[in-house]
Amino acid sequence: MGALQLPPLSLYVHLPWCERKCPYCDFNSHETRTLPEAEYISSLLADLEADLPFVQGRVVQTLFIGGGTPSLFSAAGIQRLMRGIADRVALADDLEATLEANPGSAEAAKFAGFRAAGINRLSLGIQSFQDAQLAALGRVHDSDQAHAAVAAARDAGFSRINLDLMHGLPGQSTAAAMADLDVASAYRTGHLSWYQLTIEQNTVFYKQPPVLPVEDVLADIQDAGEHRLQAAGLHPYEVSAWAATGEQCRHNLNYWEFGDYLGIGAGAHGKVSFPDGRILRYAKRRQPDAYLAAAGDWRVQPQWLGDEEKPGEFMLNALRLNAGFALADYTARTGLPLSTLQPALDTLLARGLLVQEGNRLRASALGRRFLDSVVTEFLC
């Protein structure tokens, strides 16, 4: 095990509740009519304090509040959370602070309060601008609320906004998918997450599958969408992330570049590196009730990555980026020499699935199509 350079540090905060569980969702989210906001925020801050010995003296560069539906929390609650975090850990002067929000009118009314609390980037779960598609997805908002949410975010002072859109929806045609992209790109928010609906286990859609577009239509949607987005000035920098120049999500980039992150909240995950080459992964208790009752015992499943696991862990993340990674970053982030990527690296280069350009390595267009298989070559 060799020494490594400490990468940037991020903080992820999980707020697990939502108004209604979507039939396609396999995230750690839970329907509720009563939100234990004050109690949960107290647990989050105590949870953060318990993790601080891992990162003494380090500065948090990005913060992401995800869910669930974080915008169900009150603006005052988010302000208390943000102040509590700032009291406990050093935050960068140029901190990127993202909060996920649904487009419902009740949430949109809080946007100005979220901005005043220190949130400077909003991620809106639009999914579609068409009422029929929203109904098929079981969403609780309609197209009018989707449009109103973007306007409310701008009125609240957010200059950095991500729109989440899905494609390959039940019965969706290529024309309908392009109509969603045209509406989204016309808003010029600078960032778009555009990903295909997949049927996951432990979801309503898995038990009662909807009729999805056939493979040829899915391929047409993907090809047409890529041309449409690039014509709108958005460029793909990750498997499903598109951004204008300089608008990439720094928090997600830190994940993909094998950076460090603390994770607080029910089901949150963390990864922390140490100068001596050790890397720790951990999770927090998944069920909200168990998390709230943990009282100092939030962390579960701690795992020290062995040297044999680090190549696969690094490549699983880094190869998601269209630009790939600098070869020197592999050693800096894992403490291992480049030779530990052999012979898988030679095999994949010879097959045209990876491309080396100077000091950078990335997946080829073919490699991106079969990325899971490419990454498997590096897993122990």
Tab-separated table of C-alpha atoms in Angstrom:
chain	number	residue	atom	x	y	z
A	1	MET	CA	0.000	0.000	0.000
A	2	GLY	CA	1.489	3.323	-1.080
A	3	ALA	CA	0.873	6.854	0.120
A	4	LEU	CA	-1.734	8.852	-1.741
A	5	GLN	CA	-2.709	12.476	-2.205
A	6	LEU	CA	-5.921	13.425	-0.460
A	7	PRO	CA	-8.570	14.240	-3.082
A	8	PRO	CA	-11.262	16.927	-2.787
A	9	LEU	CA	-13.863	16.365	-0.069
A	10	SER	CA	-17.641	16.552	-0.530
A	11	LEU	CA	-20.619	16.113	1.789
A	12	TYR	CA	-23.819	14.252	0.884
A	13	VAL	CA	-26.948	14.693	3.013
A	14	HIS	CA	-29.881	12.294	2.540
A	15	LEU	CA	-33.452	13.366	3.339
A	16	PRO	CA	-35.390	10.135	2.731
A	17	TRP	CA	-39.041	11.185	2.647
A	18	CYS	CA	-41.319	11.885	-0.298
A	19	GLU	CA	-44.981	12.688	-0.803
A	20	ARG	CA	-45.543	9.581	-2.917
A	21	LYS	CA	-43.197	6.803	-3.983
A	22	CYS	CA	-42.873	6.758	-7.766
A	23	PRO	CA	-43.467	3.321	-9.356
A	24	TYR	CA	-40.023	3.311	-11.024
A	25	CYS	CA	-38.026	4.460	-7.987
A	26	ASP	CA	-35.638	2.103	-6.176
A	27	PHE	CA	-33.908	4.846	-4.158
A	28	ASN	CA	-34.003	4.892	-0.377
A	29	SER	CA	-37.164	6.989	-0.209
A	30	HIS	CA	-40.241	6.581	1.966
A	31	GLU	CA	-43.749	8.000	1.784
A	32	THR	CA	-44.850	10.024	4.793
A	33	ARG	CA	-47.603	12.336	5.904
A	34	THR	CA	-45.751	13.462	9.009
A	35	LEU	CA	-42.219	14.757	8.616
A	36	PRO	CA	-39.969	14.523	11.728
A	37	GLU	CA	-38.007	17.501	10.469
A	38	ALA	CA	-36.541	18.930	13.682
A	39	GLU	CA	-35.612	15.519	15.096
A	40	TYR	CA	-34.034	14.396	11.842
A	41	ILE	CA	-31.932	17.546	11.441
A	42	SER	CA	-30.623	17.075	14.977
A	43	SER	CA	-29.636	13.518	14.075
A	44	LEU	CA	-27.955	14.691	10.866
A	45	LEU	CA	-25.784	17.182	12.709
A	46	ALA	CA	-24.835	14.650	15.387
A	47	ASP	CA	-24.095	12.150	12.607
A	48	LEU	CA	-21.781	14.688	10.962
A	49	GLU	CA	-19.957	15.275	14.234
A	50	ALA	CA	-19.338	11.534	14.525
A	51	ASP	CA	-17.677	11.515	11.091
A	52	LEU	CA	-15.468	14.555	11.671
A	53	PRO	CA	-12.456	12.607	13.053
A	54	PHE	CA	-12.062	11.171	9.533
A	55	VAL	CA	-11.518	14.581	7.945
A	56	GLN	CA	-9.951	16.905	10.507
A	57	GLY	CA	-8.559	20.015	8.853
A	58	ARG	CA	-10.077	19.273	5.449
A	59	VAL	CA	-12.401	21.648	3.623
A	60	VAL	CA	-15.722	20.587	2.084
A	61	GLN	CA	-15.775	21.715	-1.557
A	62	THR	CA	-19.305	20.616	-2.525
A	63	LEU	CA	-22.496	19.751	-0.694
A	64	PHE	CA	-25.486	17.853	-2.079
A	65	ILE	CA	-28.843	17.401	-0.336
A	66	GLY	CA	-30.653	14.518	-2.014
A	67	GLY	CA	-33.573	12.251	-1.364
A	68	GLY	CA	-36.400	11.417	-1.312
A	69	THR	CA	-37.713	14.919	-1.816
A	70	PRO	CA	-35.574	17.373	0.175
A	71	SER	CA	-37.825	20.262	-0.840
A	72	LEU	CA	-40.510	18.848	1.474
A	73	PHE	CA	-38.428	20.270	4.321
A	74	SER	CA	-39.127	23.849	5.320
A	75	ALA	CA	-36.816	26.690	4.348
A	76	ALA	CA	-36.206	27.272	8.052
A	77	GLY	CA	-35.218	23.637	8.462
A	78	ILE	CA	-32.753	23.790	5.563
A	79	GLN	CA	-31.336	27.004	7.013
A	80	ARG	CA	-30.836	25.302	10.394
A	81	LEU	CA	-29.152	22.368	8.655
A	82	MET	CA	-26.831	24.600	6.623
A	83	ARG	CA	-25.850	26.658	9.663
A	84	GLY	CA	-25.225	23.507	11.675
A	85	ILE	CA	-22.982	22.106	8.957
A	86	ALA	CA	-21.029	25.372	8.721
A	87	ASP	CA	-20.527	25.337	12.494
A	88	ARG	CA	-18.963	21.883	12.362
A	89	VAL	CA	-16.859	21.677	9.211
A	90	ALA	CA	-14.909	24.134	7.075
A	91	LEU	CA	-16.708	25.026	3.844
A	92	ALA	CA	-14.969	26.322	0.716
A	93	ASP	CA	-15.535	29.965	-0.207
A	94	ASP	CA	-16.835	28.767	-3.580
A	95	LEU	CA	-18.917	25.940	-2.099
A	96	GLU	CA	-21.310	24.328	-4.577
A	97	ALA	CA	-24.456	23.560	-2.552
A	98	THR	CA	-27.153	21.613	-4.414
A	99	LEU	CA	-30.644	20.688	-3.259
A	100	GLU	CA	-32.995	18.329	-5.087
A	101	ALA	CA	-36.537	19.623	-5.460
A	102	ASN	CA	-39.812	18.517	-6.958
A	103	PRO	CA	-41.819	20.951	-9.085
A	104	GLY	CA	-44.941	20.970	-6.870
A	105	SER	CA	-46.288	24.411	-6.072
A	106	ALA	CA	-45.784	23.954	-2.313
A	107	GLU	CA	-42.074	23.220	-2.819
A	108	ALA	CA	-41.581	26.012	-5.357
A	109	ALA	CA	-42.884	28.520	-2.816
A	110	LYS	CA	-39.847	27.684	-0.639
A	111	PHE	CA	-37.179	28.247	-3.298
A	112	ALA	CA	-36.305	31.781	-2.180
A	113	GLY	CA	-35.888	30.508	1.377
A	114	PHE	CA	-33.586	27.724	0.204
A	115	ARG	CA	-31.486	30.275	-1.663
A	116	ALA	CA	-31.278	32.488	1.428
A	117	ALA	CA	-30.159	29.449	3.445
A	118	GLY	CA	-27.076	29.066	1.248
A	119	ILE	CA	-28.244	26.653	-1.435
A	120	ASN	CA	-26.831	27.929	-4.747
A	121	ARG	CA	-27.750	25.125	-7.133
A	122	LEU	CA	-31.172	23.551	-7.580
A	123	SER	CA	-31.871	20.173	-9.209
A	124	LEU	CA	-35.480	19.915	-10.388
A	125	GLY	CA	-37.040	16.471	-10.870
A	126	ILE	CA	-39.044	17.359	-13.990
A	127	GLN	CA	-38.860	13.931	-15.777
A	128	SER	CA	-41.194	15.151	-18.558
A	129	PHE	CA	-43.045	18.297	-19.627
A	130	GLN	CA	-46.000	16.250	-20.916
A	131	ASP	CA	-48.985	15.474	-18.695
A	132	ALA	CA	-49.624	12.015	-20.162
A	133	GLN	CA	-46.028	10.946	-19.534
A	134	LEU	CA	-46.029	12.391	-16.013
A	135	ALA	CA	-49.202	10.447	-15.226
A	136	ALA	CA	-47.660	7.247	-16.610
A	137	LEU	CA	-44.665	7.775	-14.319
A	138	GLY	CA	-46.847	8.356	-11.269
A	139	ARG	CA	-45.480	11.845	-10.708
A	140	VAL	CA	-47.348	14.187	-8.347
A	141	HIS	CA	-46.840	17.303	-10.511
A	142	ASP	CA	-48.185	18.280	-13.923
A	143	SER	CA	-46.614	20.103	-16.853
A	144	ASP	CA	-47.832	23.538	-15.709
A	145	GLN	CA	-46.119	23.012	-12.353
A	146	ALA	CA	-42.945	21.885	-14.118
A	147	HIS	CA	-42.791	25.127	-16.101
A	148	ALA	CA	-43.704	27.171	-13.024
A	149	ALA	CA	-40.907	25.524	-11.008
A	150	VAL	CA	-38.224	26.613	-13.470
A	151	ALA	CA	-39.586	30.163	-13.389
A	152	ALA	CA	-39.748	30.103	-9.572
A	153	ALA	CA	-36.154	28.901	-9.339
A	154	ARG	CA	-35.001	31.768	-11.539
A	155	ASP	CA	-37.122	34.288	-9.611
A	156	ALA	CA	-35.557	33.011	-6.373
A	157	GLY	CA	-32.106	33.894	-7.671
A	158	PHE	CA	-30.802	30.504	-8.772
A	159	SER	CA	-28.406	30.882	-11.693
A	160	ARG	CA	-27.391	27.222	-11.570
A	161	ILE	CA	-30.272	24.822	-12.225
A	162	ASN	CA	-30.299	21.192	-13.295
A	163	LEU	CA	-33.322	19.660	-14.981
A	164	ASP	CA	-33.840	15.906	-14.569
A	165	LEU	CA	-35.474	14.344	-17.640
A	166	MET	CA	-36.199	10.709	-18.463
A	167	HIS	CA	-36.636	9.052	-21.840
A	168	GLY	CA	-37.779	5.656	-23.043
A	169	LEU	CA	-41.023	6.240	-21.150
A	170	PRO	CA	-44.122	4.044	-21.516
A	171	GLY	CA	-45.401	4.385	-25.079
A	172	GLN	CA	-43.014	7.253	-25.842
A	173	SER	CA	-42.177	8.043	-29.463
A	174	THR	CA	-38.990	9.659	-30.685
A	175	ALA	CA	-40.944	12.830	-31.465
A	176	ALA	CA	-42.342	13.021	-27.927
A	177	ALA	CA	-38.900	12.514	-26.393
A	178	MET	CA	-37.459	15.265	-28.616
A	179	ALA	CA	-40.291	17.598	-27.638
A	180	ASP	CA	-39.230	17.250	-23.986
A	181	LEU	CA	-35.611	17.988	-24.888
A	182	ASP	CA	-36.608	21.041	-26.930
A	183	VAL	CA	-38.553	22.491	-24.011
A	184	ALA	CA	-35.781	21.747	-21.524
A	185	SER	CA	-32.950	23.113	-23.670
A	186	ALA	CA	-34.951	26.275	-24.443
A	187	TYR	CA	-34.756	27.173	-20.750
A	188	ARG	CA	-30.952	27.313	-21.050
A	189	THR	CA	-30.369	26.251	-17.464
A	190	GLY	CA	-26.882	25.044	-18.379
A	191	HIS	CA	-27.250	21.485	-17.072
A	192	LEU	CA	-29.461	18.549	-17.945
A	193	SER	CA	-29.570	15.014	-16.573
A	194	TRP	CA	-31.085	12.900	-19.370
A	195	TYR	CA	-31.371	9.208	-18.672
A	196	GLN	CA	-33.350	6.231	-19.854
A	197	LEU	CA	-36.081	4.722	-17.719
A	198	THR	CA	-34.966	1.298	-16.528
A	199	ILE	CA	-37.043	-1.218	-14.618
A	200	GLU	CA	-35.426	-1.961	-11.255
A	201	GLN	CA	-36.220	-4.684	-8.754
A	202	ASN	CA	-38.267	-3.775	-5.687
A	203	THR	CA	-40.356	-1.254	-7.631
A	204	VAL	CA	-44.003	-1.217	-8.685
A	205	PHE	CA	-42.921	-1.228	-12.335
A	206	TYR	CA	-40.943	-4.430	-11.739
A	207	LYS	CA	-44.069	-6.170	-10.439
A	208	GLN	CA	-46.386	-4.561	-13.006
A	209	PRO	CA	-44.170	-3.720	-16.013
A	210	PRO	CA	-45.380	-0.956	-18.322
A	211	VAL	CA	-45.044	-1.302	-22.100
A	212	LEU	CA	-41.804	0.469	-22.990
A	213	PRO	CA	-40.519	1.457	-26.441
A	214	VAL	CA	-38.811	-1.291	-28.435
A	215	GLU	CA	-35.019	-1.313	-28.824
A	216	ASP	CA	-35.057	0.369	-32.249
A	217	VAL	CA	-37.090	3.287	-30.893
A	218	LEU	CA	-34.827	3.571	-27.840
A	219	ALA	CA	-31.795	3.732	-30.138
A	220	ASP	CA	-33.481	6.391	-32.285
A	221	ILE	CA	-34.307	8.450	-29.200
A	222	GLN	CA	-30.712	8.221	-27.965
A	223	ASP	CA	-29.175	9.174	-31.315
A	224	ALA	CA	-31.632	11.988	-32.055
A	225	GLY	CA	-31.365	13.306	-28.505
A	226	GLU	CA	-27.591	13.485	-28.575
A	227	HIS	CA	-27.682	15.559	-31.766
A	228	ARG	CA	-30.451	17.766	-30.377
A	229	LEU	CA	-28.625	18.493	-27.116
A	230	GLN	CA	-25.296	19.236	-28.757
A	231	ALA	CA	-27.045	21.622	-31.154
A	232	ALA	CA	-28.403	23.379	-28.059
A	233	GLY	CA	-24.878	23.917	-26.718
A	234	LEU	CA	-24.911	21.098	-24.173
A	235	HIS	CA	-22.102	18.564	-24.091
A	236	PRO	CA	-22.046	15.114	-22.494
A	237	TYR	CA	-19.436	14.780	-19.770
A	238	GLU	CA	-20.791	11.624	-18.141
A	239	VAL	CA	-23.080	8.746	-19.095
A	240	SER	CA	-26.282	10.763	-18.555
A	241	ALA	CA	-25.076	14.288	-17.722
A	242	TRP	CA	-25.046	17.181	-20.207
A	243	ALA	CA	-23.753	20.660	-19.496
A	244	ALA	CA	-22.815	23.955	-21.066
A	245	THR	CA	-19.154	24.923	-20.712
A	246	GLY	CA	-18.298	25.432	-17.039
A	247	GLU	CA	-21.676	24.171	-15.772
A	248	GLN	CA	-20.746	20.603	-14.870
A	249	CYS	CA	-21.919	19.430	-11.450
A	250	ARG	CA	-18.764	19.596	-9.337
A	251	HIS	CA	-20.242	17.328	-6.670
A	252	ASN	CA	-20.936	14.485	-9.074
A	253	LEU	CA	-17.586	15.013	-10.791
A	254	ASN	CA	-15.921	14.416	-7.440
A	255	TYR	CA	-17.647	11.026	-7.174
A	256	TRP	CA	-16.552	10.016	-10.669
A	257	GLU	CA	-12.998	11.260	-10.146
A	258	PHE	CA	-12.710	9.015	-7.066
A	259	GLY	CA	-12.829	11.914	-4.637
A	260	ASP	CA	-13.806	11.671	-0.988
A	261	TYR	CA	-17.219	12.322	0.513
A	262	LEU	CA	-18.887	12.137	3.877
A	263	GLY	CA	-22.421	10.756	3.847
A	264	ILE	CA	-24.945	11.626	6.545
A	265	GLY	CA	-28.586	10.622	6.798
A	266	ALA	CA	-30.544	7.395	6.409
A	267	GLY	CA	-28.828	5.114	3.902
A	268	ALA	CA	-26.125	7.628	2.978
A	269	HIS	CA	-22.729	6.298	1.870
A	270	GLY	CA	-19.276	7.740	2.483
A	271	LYS	CA	-15.729	7.260	1.189
A	272	VAL	CA	-12.696	8.688	2.968
A	273	SER	CA	-9.012	8.438	2.014
A	274	PHE	CA	-6.073	8.667	4.393
A	275	PRO	CA	-2.497	9.784	3.589
A	276	ASP	CA	-1.084	6.333	4.378
A	277	GLY	CA	-3.040	4.825	1.472
A	278	ARG	CA	-6.033	3.444	3.352
A	279	ILE	CA	-9.503	4.039	1.907
A	280	LEU	CA	-12.637	3.558	4.019
A	281	ARG	CA	-16.150	3.034	2.694
A	282	TYR	CA	-19.196	3.004	4.955
A	283	ALA	CA	-22.978	3.377	4.980
A	284	LYS	CA	-25.521	4.720	7.448
A	285	ARG	CA	-28.559	2.870	8.774
A	286	ARG	CA	-31.004	2.694	5.888
A	287	GLN	CA	-34.465	2.805	7.466
A	288	PRO	CA	-35.418	6.289	8.726
A	289	ASP	CA	-36.873	4.980	12.002
A	290	ALA	CA	-33.736	2.951	12.721
A	291	TYR	CA	-31.568	5.926	11.813
A	292	LEU	CA	-33.475	8.247	14.139
A	293	ALA	CA	-33.232	5.704	16.961
A	294	ALA	CA	-29.516	5.024	16.432
A	295	ALA	CA	-28.333	7.761	18.820
A	296	GLY	CA	-24.641	7.676	17.944
A	297	ASP	CA	-24.628	4.304	16.215
A	298	TRP	CA	-25.442	5.424	12.676
A	299	ARG	CA	-22.502	3.933	10.792
A	300	VAL	CA	-22.776	0.399	9.406
A	301	GLN	CA	-20.888	-1.750	6.916
A	302	PRO	CA	-17.447	-0.140	7.310
A	303	GLN	CA	-15.059	-1.573	4.742
A	304	TRP	CA	-11.374	-0.887	4.229
A	305	LEU	CA	-10.638	-1.290	0.541
A	306	GLY	CA	-7.884	-3.769	-0.171
A	307	ASP	CA	-5.287	-2.982	-2.829
A	308	GLU	CA	-6.849	-5.657	-5.023
A	309	GLU	CA	-10.189	-3.782	-4.929
A	310	LYS	CA	-8.921	-0.276	-5.670
A	311	PRO	CA	-8.371	-0.662	-9.454
A	312	GLY	CA	-11.968	-1.766	-10.001
A	313	GLU	CA	-13.384	0.893	-7.686
A	314	PHE	CA	-11.412	3.632	-9.429
A	315	MET	CA	-12.246	2.510	-12.967
A	316	LEU	CA	-15.932	1.971	-12.138
A	317	ASN	CA	-16.140	5.709	-11.506
A	318	ALA	CA	-13.522	7.287	-13.772
A	319	LEU	CA	-14.623	5.560	-16.979
A	320	ARG	CA	-18.115	7.052	-16.629
A	321	LEU	CA	-16.578	10.372	-17.652
A	322	ASN	CA	-16.444	10.954	-21.402
A	323	ALA	CA	-13.062	12.635	-20.994
A	324	GLY	CA	-11.743	9.773	-18.895
A	325	PHE	CA	-8.924	10.526	-16.471
A	326	ALA	CA	-5.288	11.543	-16.286
A	327	LEU	CA	-3.090	8.502	-15.728
A	328	ALA	CA	-1.299	10.252	-12.863
A	329	ASP	CA	-4.629	10.587	-11.025
A	330	TYR	CA	-4.868	6.817	-10.722
A	331	THR	CA	-1.742	6.644	-8.580
A	332	ALA	CA	-2.628	9.850	-6.712
A	333	ARG	CA	-6.092	8.566	-5.747
A	334	THR	CA	-5.282	4.884	-5.069
A	335	GLY	CA	-1.633	4.897	-4.004
A	336	LEU	CA	-0.987	2.139	-6.554
A	337	PRO	CA	1.307	2.073	-9.606
A	338	LEU	CA	-0.187	1.992	-13.108
A	339	SER	CA	1.127	-1.550	-13.495
A	340	THR	CA	-1.763	-2.755	-11.324
A	341	LEU	CA	-4.127	-2.014	-14.229
A	342	GLN	CA	-2.323	-4.537	-16.417
A	343	PRO	CA	-3.046	-6.807	-18.228
A	344	ALA	CA	-6.686	-5.691	-18.431
A	345	LEU	CA	-5.584	-2.330	-19.794
A	346	ASP	CA	-3.608	-3.883	-22.657
A	347	THR	CA	-6.491	-6.192	-23.568
A	348	LEU	CA	-9.081	-3.400	-23.671
A	349	LEU	CA	-6.824	-1.054	-25.635
A	350	ALA	CA	-6.180	-3.797	-28.190
A	351	ARG	CA	-9.908	-4.427	-28.551
A	352	GLY	CA	-10.615	-0.733	-29.106
A	353	LEU	CA	-12.746	-0.414	-25.973
A	354	LEU	CA	-10.328	2.037	-24.347
A	355	VAL	CA	-8.346	4.870	-25.924
A	356	GLN	CA	-5.122	6.390	-24.603
A	357	GLU	CA	-4.371	9.939	-25.725
A	358	GLY	CA	-1.129	11.221	-24.274
A	359	ASN	CA	-1.445	11.038	-20.506
A	360	ARG	CA	-5.212	10.426	-20.504
A	361	LEU	CA	-7.280	7.259	-20.726
A	362	ARG	CA	-10.958	7.070	-21.659
A	363	ALA	CA	-13.556	4.654	-22.961
A	364	SER	CA	-14.019	4.707	-26.729
A	365	ALA	CA	-17.491	5.165	-28.238
A	366	LEU	CA	-17.698	1.377	-28.443
A	367	GLY	CA	-16.429	1.052	-24.882
A	368	ARG	CA	-19.138	3.393	-23.598
A	369	ARG	CA	-21.780	1.165	-25.182
A	370	PHE	CA	-20.413	-1.817	-23.243
A	371	LEU	CA	-19.136	0.058	-20.201
A	372	ASP	CA	-20.288	-2.519	-17.655
A	373	SER	CA	-18.267	-5.199	-19.436
A	374	VAL	CA	-15.235	-2.899	-19.671
A	375	VAL	CA	-15.280	-2.132	-15.951
A	376	THR	CA	-15.706	-5.822	-15.094
A	377	GLU	CA	-12.196	-6.447	-16.475
A	378	PHE	CA	-10.749	-4.459	-13.554
A	379	LEU	CA	-12.858	-5.945	-10.766
A	380	CYS	CA	-11.245	-8.501	-8.510
